[in-house]
Every structure is written in C-alpha cells, then in structure tokens.
Short mmCIF file of C-alpha atoms in Angstrom, two decimals:
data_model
loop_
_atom_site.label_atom_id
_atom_site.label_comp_id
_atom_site.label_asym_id
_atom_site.label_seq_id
_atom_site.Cartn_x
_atom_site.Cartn_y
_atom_site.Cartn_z
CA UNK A 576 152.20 69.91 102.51
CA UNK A 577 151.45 71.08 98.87
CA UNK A 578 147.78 70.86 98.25
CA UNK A 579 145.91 71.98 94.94
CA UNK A 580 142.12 72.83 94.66
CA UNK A 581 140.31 73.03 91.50
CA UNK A 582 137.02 74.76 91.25
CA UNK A 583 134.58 76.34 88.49
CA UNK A 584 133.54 73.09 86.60
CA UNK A 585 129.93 72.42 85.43
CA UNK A 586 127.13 72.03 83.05
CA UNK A 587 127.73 74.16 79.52
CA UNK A 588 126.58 74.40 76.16
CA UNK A 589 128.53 73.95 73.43
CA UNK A 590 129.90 77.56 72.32
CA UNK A 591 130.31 78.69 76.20
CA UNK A 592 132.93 79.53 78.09
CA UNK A 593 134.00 78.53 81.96
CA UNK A 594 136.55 79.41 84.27
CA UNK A 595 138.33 77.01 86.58
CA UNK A 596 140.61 78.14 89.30
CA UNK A 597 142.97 75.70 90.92
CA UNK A 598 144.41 77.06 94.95
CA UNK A 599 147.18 75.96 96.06
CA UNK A 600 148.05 75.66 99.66
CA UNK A 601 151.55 74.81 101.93
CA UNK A 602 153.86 76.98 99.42
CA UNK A 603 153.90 79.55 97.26
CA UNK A 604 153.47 79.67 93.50
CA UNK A 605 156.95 81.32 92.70
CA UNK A 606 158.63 78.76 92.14
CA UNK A 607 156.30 75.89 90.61
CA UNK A 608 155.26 75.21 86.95
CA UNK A 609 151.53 74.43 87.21
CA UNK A 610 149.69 72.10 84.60
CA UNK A 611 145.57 71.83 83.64
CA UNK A 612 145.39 68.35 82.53
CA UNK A 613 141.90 66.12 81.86
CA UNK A 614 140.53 63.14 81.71
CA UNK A 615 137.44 61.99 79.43
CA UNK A 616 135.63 58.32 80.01
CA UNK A 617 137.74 55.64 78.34
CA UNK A 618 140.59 57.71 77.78
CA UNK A 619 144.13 58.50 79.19
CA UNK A 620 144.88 61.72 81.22
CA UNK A 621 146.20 64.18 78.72
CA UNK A 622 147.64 67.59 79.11
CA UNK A 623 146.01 70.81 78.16
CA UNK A 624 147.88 73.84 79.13
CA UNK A 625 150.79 75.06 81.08
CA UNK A 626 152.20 78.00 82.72
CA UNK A 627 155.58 77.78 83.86
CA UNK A 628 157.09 78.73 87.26
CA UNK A 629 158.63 81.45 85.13
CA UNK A 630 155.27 82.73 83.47
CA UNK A 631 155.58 81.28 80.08
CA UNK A 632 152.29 79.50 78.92
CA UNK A 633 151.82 76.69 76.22
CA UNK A 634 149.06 74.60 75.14
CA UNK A 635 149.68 70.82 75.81
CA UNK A 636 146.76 69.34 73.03
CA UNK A 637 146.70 70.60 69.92
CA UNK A 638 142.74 70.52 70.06
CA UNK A 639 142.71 73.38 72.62
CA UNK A 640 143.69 75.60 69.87
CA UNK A 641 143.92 78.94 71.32
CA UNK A 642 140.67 78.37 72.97
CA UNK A 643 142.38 78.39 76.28
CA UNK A 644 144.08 80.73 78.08
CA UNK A 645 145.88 79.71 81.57
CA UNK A 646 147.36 82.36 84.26
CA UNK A 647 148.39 82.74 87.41
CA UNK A 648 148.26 85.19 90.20
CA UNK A 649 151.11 84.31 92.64
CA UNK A 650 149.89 86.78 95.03
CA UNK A 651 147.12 84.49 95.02
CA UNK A 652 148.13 81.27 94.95
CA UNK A 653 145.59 80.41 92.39
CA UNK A 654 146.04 79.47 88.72
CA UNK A 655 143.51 79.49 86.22
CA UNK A 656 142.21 77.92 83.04
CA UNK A 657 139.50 80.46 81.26
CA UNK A 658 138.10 78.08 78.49
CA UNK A 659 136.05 79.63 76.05
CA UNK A 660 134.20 77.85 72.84
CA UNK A 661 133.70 75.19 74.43
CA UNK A 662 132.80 71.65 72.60
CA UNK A 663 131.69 68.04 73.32
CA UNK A 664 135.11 67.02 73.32
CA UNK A 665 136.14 68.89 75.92
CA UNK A 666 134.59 66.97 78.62
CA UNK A 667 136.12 65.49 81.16
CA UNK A 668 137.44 65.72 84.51
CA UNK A 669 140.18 68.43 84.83
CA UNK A 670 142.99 68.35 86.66
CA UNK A 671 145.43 70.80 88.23
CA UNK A 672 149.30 69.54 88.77
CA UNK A 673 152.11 70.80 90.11
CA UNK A 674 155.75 70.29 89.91
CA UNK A 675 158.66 72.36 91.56
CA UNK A 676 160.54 74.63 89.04
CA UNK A 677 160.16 73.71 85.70
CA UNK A 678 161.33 76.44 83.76
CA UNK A 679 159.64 75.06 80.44
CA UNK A 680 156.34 73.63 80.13
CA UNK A 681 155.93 70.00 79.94
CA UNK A 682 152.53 67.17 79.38
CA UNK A 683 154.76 64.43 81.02
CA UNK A 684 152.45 63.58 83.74
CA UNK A 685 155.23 61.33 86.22
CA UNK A 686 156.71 64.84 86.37
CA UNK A 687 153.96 66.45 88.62
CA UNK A 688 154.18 65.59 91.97
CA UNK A 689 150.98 67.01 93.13
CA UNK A 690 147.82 66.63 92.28
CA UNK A 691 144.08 68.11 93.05
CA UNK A 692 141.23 65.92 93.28
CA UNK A 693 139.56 67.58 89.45
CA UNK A 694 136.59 69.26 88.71
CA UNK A 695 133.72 68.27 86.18
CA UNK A 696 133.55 69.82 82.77
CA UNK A 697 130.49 68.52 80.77
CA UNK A 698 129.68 70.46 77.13
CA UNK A 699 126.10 69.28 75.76
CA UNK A 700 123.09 70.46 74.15
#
C-alpha cells in the first residue's frame, strides 16, 4: 500500500527558511507526480507546488512566488519542499499527495489518491 510521510515542519520566523521531506513507502517514485499542498485555519486545502512523475516542477499558488523549490530523489523515495522567505501567510498544515503518472502538474486535489497525515508550518515573530 502507498503511504506518504511528511516531516521537517515547525516554529520559524518570518524571513526563514525550512525544509520538509515527504517518504513514500509500497512503490517507487518513477512513476508518480507528487504534490505539497496546505491547509491554513478557516481555509480550503490549496496547492503549492508540484513535481511531476516526469521531473517537471510548477508552483500551484501564485503567492509562493519562486520562494519554493520542490524535488525529488527517486532513489530515495522522498520528495521535498525547501521553503525559503518564509511569511505569516504561509502557515498551515502541509500536505504531501500523490497520484500515479501525471505527466503535467496539476492543484486538482480529487486527483491525488494518496495522502500523508501533514506537518505543521507556523511563521511568527
């Protein structure tokens, strides 16, 4: 069974940078487009970057702004989301996804299948 993992949430200033790393276990990475997505308080799920099952990578919210930078080690199993300048905004719980093939990107969330359980982002001063 497909499982995904996220890790490397936690407790930053505004202006800092984290790393989460999402493993995923039962099957390989080859051939699976993998999705960061978050949730703030109040507010619907909402993509924020993609890397395909191919290796191309898009942001999903156009408030990311080329803050964010998502890759993925196959080898590995592990995909990750290296987040730098971080602000209040970005808060939330994130969320790794993962749907079979996908050779372009996509935010529509009915088309992951699998999902990990998030990790906590919080940005204050």
């Amino acid at each position: 069974q497909l499982q995904l993992a996220e890790s490397g949430g936690g407790l930053v200033h505004p202006g800092g940078s984290l790393r989460l790393s999402c493993v995923v276990s039962g099957v390989t990475l080859n051939y699976y487009t993998i999705a960061w997505f978050r949730q703030a308080p109040g507010k619907e799920r909402e993509g924020v970057s993609c890397i395909s099952s191919t290796g191309g990578s898009t942001d999903l919210a156009d408030s990311v702004n080329g803050r964010f930078t998502i890759s993925r080690d196959n080898a590995k199993n592990t995909v990750y989301l290296q987040m730098n300048l971080l602000k209040a905004e970005d808060t939330g719980v994130y969320y790794c996804a993962a749907m079979y093939g996908g050779y372009e990107c996509s935010a529509y969330v009915p088309g992951y299948g699998y999902w990990g359980q998030g990790t906590q982002v919080t940005v204050s001063s």
